[in-house]
Amino acid sequence: DGGITQSPKYLFRKEGQNVTLSCEQNLNHDAMYWYRQDPGQGLRLIYYSQIVNDFQKGDIAEGYSVSREKKESFPLTVTSAQKNPTAFYLCASSMWDRSDTQYFGPGTRLTVL
Amino acid sequence: GQQLNQSPQSMFIQEGEDVSMNCTSSSIFNTWLWYKQDPGEGPVLLIALYKAGELTSNGRLTAQFGITRKDSFLNISASIPSDVGIYFCAGRTSGTYKYIFGTGTRLKVLA
């Protein structure tokens, strides 16, 4: 089955700890994205990556870091510098061609206690 | 960051009624995407549009890419209870991988 997987579905961490969210895709997509969604809100872009070993900051990158060592993987680290990390995190990917569309994973709900 | 203006913010409708929602942007887009999100899940792609004036259907859903390339519309005909959810539009301009998302339309269907 082709698709995007995110793990875990629910994650709890203590304040001050870094945490890494996993995102894997087997769609052979070039680009990958991380979004944050707060209750009742839309999606805000954290980071995105067009190709391996390259990524750009989105609108709310402060307190987050990413890496793109492999085409199929784009992990997101929520650092202790992120002031309000509790949120729903969504990973997505897309192909860069005429029929570009962006597909989402199932999301990870992070709760910082 | 920039966001699209999506309206209405929420809708309460009776089962069987038709629904219309739209998104407008100050920028010209090359691609418009429409998604549906259920609570606690990732958005699911409903319809993708690539050309000004394009009209595309997916079952009871129909979406259009506005002629000005700054707007898009989504219609749902004969709504059913499982249409409940949040509908998002998203657009992309030429030369960028970055998508801009609308604020969402929350749809509730009364049986």
mmCIF file of N, CA, C and O in Angstrom, chain A residues 15-90:
data_model
loop_
_atom_site.group_PDB
_atom_site.id
_atom_site.type_symbol
_atom_site.label_atom_id
_atom_site.label_comp_id
_atom_site.label_asym_id
_atom_site.label_seq_id
_atom_site.Cartn_x
_atom_site.Cartn_y
_atom_site.Cartn_z
ATOM 1 N N GLU A 15 7.329 18.934 29.805
ATOM 2 C CA GLU A 15 7.837 20.242 29.391
ATOM 3 C C GLU A 15 9.360 20.264 29.514
ATOM 4 O O GLU A 15 9.932 19.720 30.466
ATOM 5 N N GLY A 16 10.009 20.845 28.491
ATOM 6 C CA GLY A 16 11.468 20.941 28.520
ATOM 7 C C GLY A 16 12.174 19.831 27.779
ATOM 8 O O GLY A 16 13.390 19.890 27.598
ATOM 9 N N GLN A 17 11.436 18.814 27.354
ATOM 10 C CA GLN A 17 12.039 17.705 26.618
ATOM 11 C C GLN A 17 11.864 17.918 25.124
ATOM 12 O O GLN A 17 10.813 18.373 24.671
ATOM 13 N N ASN A 18 12.898 17.539 24.374
ATOM 14 C CA ASN A 18 12.753 17.509 22.919
ATOM 15 C C ASN A 18 12.001 16.228 22.543
ATOM 16 O O ASN A 18 12.091 15.203 23.229
ATOM 17 N N VAL A 19 11.288 16.284 21.432
ATOM 18 C CA VAL A 19 10.588 15.095 20.948
ATOM 19 C C VAL A 19 10.624 15.089 19.427
ATOM 20 O O VAL A 19 10.523 16.138 18.795
ATOM 21 N N THR A 20 10.794 13.897 18.849
ATOM 22 C CA THR A 20 10.872 13.767 17.399
ATOM 23 C C THR A 20 9.666 13.010 16.872
ATOM 24 O O THR A 20 9.357 11.909 17.342
ATOM 25 N N LEU A 21 9.003 13.608 15.882
ATOM 26 C CA LEU A 21 7.848 12.990 15.235
ATOM 27 C C LEU A 21 8.301 12.384 13.909
ATOM 28 O O LEU A 21 9.020 13.035 13.129
ATOM 29 N N SER A 22 7.820 11.184 13.639
ATOM 30 C CA SER A 22 8.244 10.458 12.450
ATOM 31 C C SER A 22 7.261 10.688 11.299
ATOM 32 O O SER A 22 6.050 10.771 11.505
ATOM 33 N N CYS A 23 7.810 10.766 10.084
ATOM 34 C CA CYS A 23 6.993 10.822 8.883
ATOM 35 C C CYS A 23 7.719 10.062 7.776
ATOM 36 O O CYS A 23 8.872 10.369 7.449
ATOM 37 N N GLU A 24 7.032 9.081 7.211
ATOM 38 C CA GLU A 24 7.593 8.266 6.142
ATOM 39 C C GLU A 24 6.591 8.195 4.992
ATOM 40 O O GLU A 24 5.396 8.060 5.224
ATOM 41 N N GLN A 25 7.115 8.260 3.751
ATOM 42 C CA GLN A 25 6.231 8.097 2.588
ATOM 43 C C GLN A 25 6.884 7.151 1.583
ATOM 44 O O GLN A 25 8.104 7.178 1.396
ATOM 45 N N ASN A 26 6.042 6.332 0.963
ATOM 46 C CA ASN A 26 6.529 5.410 -0.077
ATOM 47 C C ASN A 26 5.887 5.720 -1.421
ATOM 48 O O ASN A 26 5.686 4.824 -2.243
ATOM 49 N N LEU A 27 5.557 6.991 -1.613
ATOM 50 C CA LEU A 27 4.916 7.453 -2.849
ATOM 51 C C LEU A 27 5.935 7.964 -3.863
ATOM 52 O O LEU A 27 5.565 8.412 -4.940
ATOM 53 N N ASN A 28 7.199 7.927 -3.493
ATOM 54 C CA ASN A 28 8.279 8.452 -4.330
ATOM 55 C C ASN A 28 8.095 9.950 -4.605
ATOM 56 O O ASN A 28 8.468 10.454 -5.676
ATOM 57 N N HIS A 29 7.515 10.645 -3.647
ATOM 58 C CA HIS A 29 7.316 12.082 -3.799
ATOM 59 C C HIS A 29 8.595 12.846 -3.496
ATOM 60 O O HIS A 29 9.371 12.480 -2.616
ATOM 61 N N ASP A 30 8.771 13.947 -4.244
ATOM 62 C CA ASP A 30 9.973 14.756 -4.051
ATOM 63 C C ASP A 30 9.870 15.622 -2.800
ATOM 64 O O ASP A 30 10.814 15.771 -2.049
ATOM 65 N N ALA A 31 8.724 16.250 -2.611
ATOM 66 C CA ALA A 31 8.578 17.257 -1.558
ATOM 67 C C ALA A 31 7.840 16.688 -0.349
ATOM 68 O O ALA A 31 6.920 15.882 -0.478
ATOM 69 N N MET A 32 8.251 17.158 0.819
ATOM 70 C CA MET A 32 7.572 16.783 2.061
ATOM 71 C C MET A 32 7.384 18.021 2.923
ATOM 72 O O MET A 32 8.147 19.000 2.802
ATOM 73 N N TYR A 33 6.367 17.973 3.775
ATOM 74 C CA TYR A 33 5.948 19.155 4.527
ATOM 75 C C TYR A 33 5.548 18.774 5.947
ATOM 76 O O TYR A 33 5.051 17.670 6.183
ATOM 77 N N TRP A 34 5.709 19.726 6.862
ATOM 78 C CA TRP A 34 5.153 19.600 8.197
ATOM 79 C C TRP A 34 4.260 20.799 8.475
ATOM 80 O O TRP A 34 4.651 21.956 8.254
ATOM 81 N N TYR A 35 3.046 20.476 8.991
ATOM 82 C CA TYR A 35 2.090 21.497 9.371
ATOM 83 C C TYR A 35 1.717 21.311 10.837
ATOM 84 O O TYR A 35 1.740 20.211 11.366
ATOM 85 N N ARG A 36 1.281 22.408 11.408
ATOM 86 C CA ARG A 36 0.743 22.371 12.763
ATOM 87 C C ARG A 36 -0.712 22.825 12.695
ATOM 88 O O ARG A 36 -1.047 23.781 11.967
ATOM 89 N N GLN A 37 -1.574 22.145 13.457
ATOM 90 C CA GLN A 37 -2.983 22.515 13.501
ATOM 91 C C GLN A 37 -3.409 22.610 14.958
ATOM 92 O O GLN A 37 -3.268 21.657 15.726
ATOM 93 N N ASP A 38 -3.919 23.767 15.335
ATOM 94 C CA ASP A 38 -4.449 23.969 16.670
ATOM 95 C C ASP A 38 -5.970 23.832 16.624
ATOM 96 O O ASP A 38 -6.570 23.990 15.554
ATOM 97 N N PRO A 39 -6.606 23.526 17.751
ATOM 98 C CA PRO A 39 -8.054 23.264 17.753
ATOM 99 C C PRO A 39 -8.851 24.362 17.054
ATOM 100 O O PRO A 39 -8.704 25.543 17.363
ATOM 101 N N GLY A 40 -9.704 23.943 16.116
ATOM 102 C CA GLY A 40 -10.559 24.890 15.420
ATOM 103 C C GLY A 40 -9.841 25.801 14.452
ATOM 104 O O GLY A 40 -10.442 26.756 13.950
ATOM 105 N N GLN A 41 -8.581 25.485 14.174
ATOM 106 C CA GLN A 41 -7.789 26.346 13.296
ATOM 107 C C GLN A 41 -7.421 25.644 12.000
ATOM 108 O O GLN A 41 -7.584 24.431 11.858
ATOM 109 N N GLY A 42 -6.888 26.447 11.080
ATOM 110 C CA GLY A 42 -6.380 25.882 9.838
ATOM 111 C C GLY A 42 -4.986 25.321 10.016
ATOM 112 O O GLY A 42 -4.502 25.137 11.139
ATOM 113 N N LEU A 43 -4.319 25.070 8.898
ATOM 114 C CA LEU A 43 -2.987 24.471 8.907
ATOM 115 C C LEU A 43 -1.925 25.555 8.729
ATOM 116 O O LEU A 43 -2.038 26.400 7.843
ATOM 117 N N ARG A 44 -0.914 25.485 9.560
ATOM 118 C CA ARG A 44 0.203 26.424 9.442
ATOM 119 C C ARG A 44 1.486 25.651 9.126
ATOM 120 O O ARG A 44 1.812 24.668 9.782
ATOM 121 N N LEU A 45 2.215 26.141 8.140
ATOM 122 C CA LEU A 45 3.396 25.453 7.645
ATOM 123 C C LEU A 45 4.594 25.681 8.557
ATOM 124 O O LEU A 45 4.951 26.827 8.856
ATOM 125 N N ILE A 46 5.232 24.581 8.970
ATOM 126 C CA ILE A 46 6.398 24.667 9.850
ATOM 127 C C ILE A 46 7.682 24.629 9.023
ATOM 128 O O ILE A 46 8.507 25.544 9.092
ATOM 129 N N TYR A 47 7.873 23.563 8.272
ATOM 130 C CA TYR A 47 9.021 23.382 7.401
ATOM 131 C C TYR A 47 8.576 22.613 6.169
ATOM 132 O O TYR A 47 7.595 21.878 6.202
ATOM 133 N N TYR A 48 9.332 22.775 5.080
ATOM 134 C CA TYR A 48 9.113 21.930 3.924
ATOM 135 C C TYR A 48 10.442 21.636 3.244
ATOM 136 O O TYR A 48 11.418 22.377 3.418
ATOM 137 N N SER A 49 10.438 20.560 2.478
ATOM 138 C CA SER A 49 11.658 20.108 1.826
ATOM 139 C C SER A 49 11.332 19.719 0.392
ATOM 140 O O SER A 49 10.413 18.947 0.161
ATOM 141 N N GLN A 50 12.094 20.261 -0.543
ATOM 142 C CA GLN A 50 11.854 19.962 -1.958
ATOM 143 C C GLN A 50 12.661 18.754 -2.424
ATOM 144 O O GLN A 50 12.219 18.006 -3.288
ATOM 145 N N ILE A 51 13.859 18.612 -1.866
ATOM 146 C CA ILE A 51 14.723 17.487 -2.243
ATOM 147 C C ILE A 51 15.515 17.048 -1.023
ATOM 148 O O ILE A 51 15.570 17.757 -0.007
ATOM 149 N N VAL A 52 16.168 15.906 -1.165
ATOM 150 C CA VAL A 52 16.993 15.384 -0.071
ATOM 151 C C VAL A 52 18.087 16.377 0.295
ATOM 152 O O VAL A 52 18.634 17.047 -0.572
ATOM 153 N N ASN A 53 18.348 16.466 1.594
ATOM 154 C CA ASN A 53 19.398 17.328 2.149
ATOM 155 C C ASN A 53 19.130 18.816 1.953
ATOM 156 O O ASN A 53 20.068 19.632 2.019
ATOM 157 N N ASP A 54 17.883 19.164 1.720
ATOM 158 C CA ASP A 54 17.523 20.576 1.594
ATOM 159 C C ASP A 54 16.141 20.792 2.203
ATOM 160 O O ASP A 54 15.242 19.972 2.003
ATOM 161 N N PHE A 55 15.974 21.887 2.960
ATOM 162 C CA PHE A 55 14.667 22.210 3.513
ATOM 163 C C PHE A 55 14.597 23.707 3.771
ATOM 164 O O PHE A 55 15.629 24.386 3.889
ATOM 165 N N GLN A 56 13.363 24.209 3.834
ATOM 166 C CA GLN A 56 13.140 25.633 4.049
ATOM 167 C C GLN A 56 12.187 25.846 5.204
ATOM 168 O O GLN A 56 11.296 25.033 5.445
ATOM 169 N N LYS A 57 12.343 26.963 5.877
ATOM 170 C CA LYS A 57 11.435 27.331 6.954
ATOM 171 C C LYS A 57 10.093 27.728 6.386
ATOM 172 O O LYS A 57 9.999 28.378 5.337
ATOM 173 N N GLY A 58 9.053 27.345 7.097
ATOM 174 C CA GLY A 58 7.717 27.798 6.767
ATOM 175 C C GLY A 58 7.377 29.038 7.570
ATOM 176 O O GLY A 58 8.253 29.834 7.924
ATOM 177 N N ASP A 59 6.104 29.172 7.908
ATOM 178 C CA ASP A 59 5.650 30.375 8.589
ATOM 179 C C ASP A 59 5.901 30.373 10.091
ATOM 180 O O ASP A 59 5.935 31.423 10.728
ATOM 181 N N ILE A 60 6.054 29.173 10.674
ATOM 182 C CA ILE A 60 6.186 29.094 12.135
ATOM 183 C C ILE A 60 7.303 28.130 12.530
ATOM 184 O O ILE A 60 7.127 27.228 13.327
ATOM 185 N N ALA A 61 8.498 28.311 11.994
ATOM 186 C CA ALA A 61 9.607 27.373 12.181
ATOM 187 C C ALA A 61 10.293 27.482 13.555
ATOM 188 O O ALA A 61 10.998 26.545 13.965
ATOM 189 N N GLU A 62 10.096 28.573 14.251
ATOM 190 C CA GLU A 62 10.820 28.770 15.514
ATOM 191 C C GLU A 62 10.477 27.680 16.524
ATOM 192 O O GLU A 62 9.307 27.398 16.783
ATOM 193 N N GLY A 63 11.533 27.057 17.100
ATOM 194 C CA GLY A 63 11.320 26.006 18.079
ATOM 195 C C GLY A 63 11.218 24.612 17.472
ATOM 196 O O GLY A 63 10.994 23.640 18.193
ATOM 197 N N TYR A 64 11.379 24.519 16.163
ATOM 198 C CA TYR A 64 11.314 23.232 15.463
ATOM 199 C C TYR A 64 12.585 23.021 14.653
ATOM 200 O O TYR A 64 13.249 23.987 14.270
ATOM 201 N N SER A 65 12.905 21.749 14.395
ATOM 202 C CA SER A 65 13.994 21.442 13.470
ATOM 203 C C SER A 65 13.625 20.202 12.679
ATOM 204 O O SER A 65 12.801 19.384 13.116
ATOM 205 N N VAL A 66 14.202 20.075 11.477
ATOM 206 C CA VAL A 66 13.922 18.926 10.604
ATOM 207 C C VAL A 66 15.219 18.443 9.978
ATOM 208 O O VAL A 66 16.253 19.118 10.032
ATOM 209 N N SER A 67 15.134 17.275 9.368
ATOM 210 C CA SER A 67 16.218 16.757 8.543
ATOM 211 C C SER A 67 15.606 16.017 7.365
ATOM 212 O O SER A 67 14.466 15.560 7.442
ATOM 213 N N ARG A 68 16.356 15.912 6.275
ATOM 214 C CA ARG A 68 15.877 15.170 5.110
ATOM 215 C C ARG A 68 17.061 14.402 4.516
ATOM 216 O O ARG A 68 17.604 14.745 3.483
ATOM 217 N N GLU A 69 17.435 13.357 5.214
ATOM 218 C CA GLU A 69 18.578 12.536 4.784
ATOM 219 C C GLU A 69 18.177 11.512 3.744
ATOM 220 O O GLU A 69 19.018 11.035 2.976
ATOM 221 N N LYS A 70 16.899 11.147 3.725
ATOM 222 C CA LYS A 70 16.392 10.184 2.747
ATOM 223 C C LYS A 70 15.133 10.752 2.106
ATOM 224 O O LYS A 70 14.382 11.480 2.742
ATOM 225 N N LYS A 71 14.887 10.373 0.872
ATOM 226 C CA LYS A 71 13.740 10.903 0.143
ATOM 227 C C LYS A 71 12.429 10.551 0.849
ATOM 228 O O LYS A 71 11.486 11.332 0.853
ATOM 229 N N GLU A 72 12.367 9.373 1.449
ATOM 230 C CA GLU A 72 11.109 8.902 2.000
ATOM 231 C C GLU A 72 10.864 9.334 3.441
ATOM 232 O O GLU A 72 9.823 9.037 4.003
ATOM 233 N N SER A 73 11.812 10.026 4.070
ATOM 234 C CA SER A 73 11.684 10.326 5.487
ATOM 235 C C SER A 73 11.917 11.803 5.779
ATOM 236 O O SER A 73 12.856 12.415 5.244
ATOM 237 N N PHE A 74 11.098 12.361 6.676
ATOM 238 C CA PHE A 74 11.214 13.797 6.998
ATOM 239 C C PHE A 74 10.815 13.991 8.462
ATOM 240 O O PHE A 74 9.736 14.490 8.776
ATOM 241 N N PRO A 75 11.675 13.608 9.398
ATOM 242 C CA PRO A 75 11.329 13.730 10.816
ATOM 243 C C PRO A 75 11.340 15.180 11.303
ATOM 244 O O PRO A 75 12.152 15.996 10.858
ATOM 245 N N LEU A 76 10.457 15.453 12.228
ATOM 246 C CA LEU A 76 10.328 16.779 12.836
ATOM 247 C C LEU A 76 10.663 16.701 14.321
ATOM 248 O O LEU A 76 10.100 15.861 15.034
ATOM 249 N N THR A 77 11.573 17.541 14.781
ATOM 250 C CA THR A 77 11.889 17.615 16.203
ATOM 251 C C THR A 77 11.273 18.869 16.796
ATOM 252 O O THR A 77 11.499 19.981 16.285
ATOM 253 N N VAL A 78 10.485 18.665 17.825
ATOM 254 C CA VAL A 78 9.908 19.779 18.568
ATOM 255 C C VAL A 78 10.833 20.022 19.753
ATOM 256 O O VAL A 78 10.976 19.159 20.633
ATOM 257 N N THR A 79 11.489 21.137 19.764
ATOM 258 C CA THR A 79 12.492 21.385 20.793
ATOM 259 C C THR A 79 11.877 22.078 22.008
ATOM 260 O O THR A 79 10.739 22.574 21.960
ATOM 261 N N SER A 80 12.654 22.146 23.053
ATOM 262 C CA SER A 80 12.182 22.790 24.283
ATOM 263 C C SER A 80 12.021 24.296 24.083
ATOM 264 O O SER A 80 11.404 24.972 24.914
ATOM 265 N N ALA A 81 12.544 24.822 22.987
ATOM 266 C CA ALA A 81 12.409 26.258 22.699
ATOM 267 C C ALA A 81 11.036 26.613 22.156
ATOM 268 O O ALA A 81 10.666 27.802 22.119
ATOM 269 N N GLN A 82 10.269 25.612 21.744
ATOM 270 C CA GLN A 82 8.919 25.861 21.232
ATOM 271 C C GLN A 82 8.014 26.165 22.433
ATOM 272 O O GLN A 82 7.780 25.302 23.283
ATOM 273 N N LYS A 83 7.466 27.374 22.446
ATOM 274 C CA LYS A 83 6.760 27.858 23.643
ATOM 275 C C LYS A 83 5.428 27.155 23.889
ATOM 276 O O LYS A 83 4.984 27.015 25.031
ATOM 277 N N ASN A 84 4.761 26.744 22.849
ATOM 278 C CA ASN A 84 3.443 26.134 23.008
ATOM 279 C C ASN A 84 3.342 24.922 22.085
ATOM 280 O O ASN A 84 2.667 24.974 21.053
ATOM 281 N N PRO A 85 3.998 23.818 22.428
ATOM 282 C CA PRO A 85 4.120 22.699 21.496
ATOM 283 C C PRO A 85 2.900 21.787 21.386
ATOM 284 O O PRO A 85 2.808 21.015 20.438
ATOM 285 N N THR A 86 1.980 21.861 22.331
ATOM 286 C CA THR A 86 0.809 20.976 22.277
ATOM 287 C C THR A 86 -0.041 21.326 21.061
ATOM 288 O O THR A 86 -0.533 22.447 20.942
ATOM 289 N N ALA A 87 -0.198 20.355 20.155
ATOM 290 C CA ALA A 87 -0.933 20.596 18.907
ATOM 291 C C ALA A 87 -1.057 19.286 18.144
ATOM 292 O O ALA A 87 -0.503 18.258 18.544
ATOM 293 N N PHE A 88 -1.756 19.354 17.027
ATOM 294 C CA PHE A 88 -1.887 18.235 16.095
ATOM 295 C C PHE A 88 -0.917 18.501 14.950
ATOM 296 O O PHE A 88 -0.987 19.546 14.310
ATOM 297 N N TYR A 89 -0.006 17.555 14.704
ATOM 298 C CA TYR A 89 1.029 17.758 13.690
ATOM 299 C C TYR A 89 0.747 16.863 12.490
ATOM 300 O O TYR A 89 0.551 15.650 12.622
ATOM 301 N N LEU A 90 0.766 17.474 11.322
ATOM 302 C CA LEU A 90 0.452 16.775 10.084
ATOM 303 C C LEU A 90 1.637 16.828 9.128
ATOM 304 O O LEU A 90 2.213 17.883 8.900
#
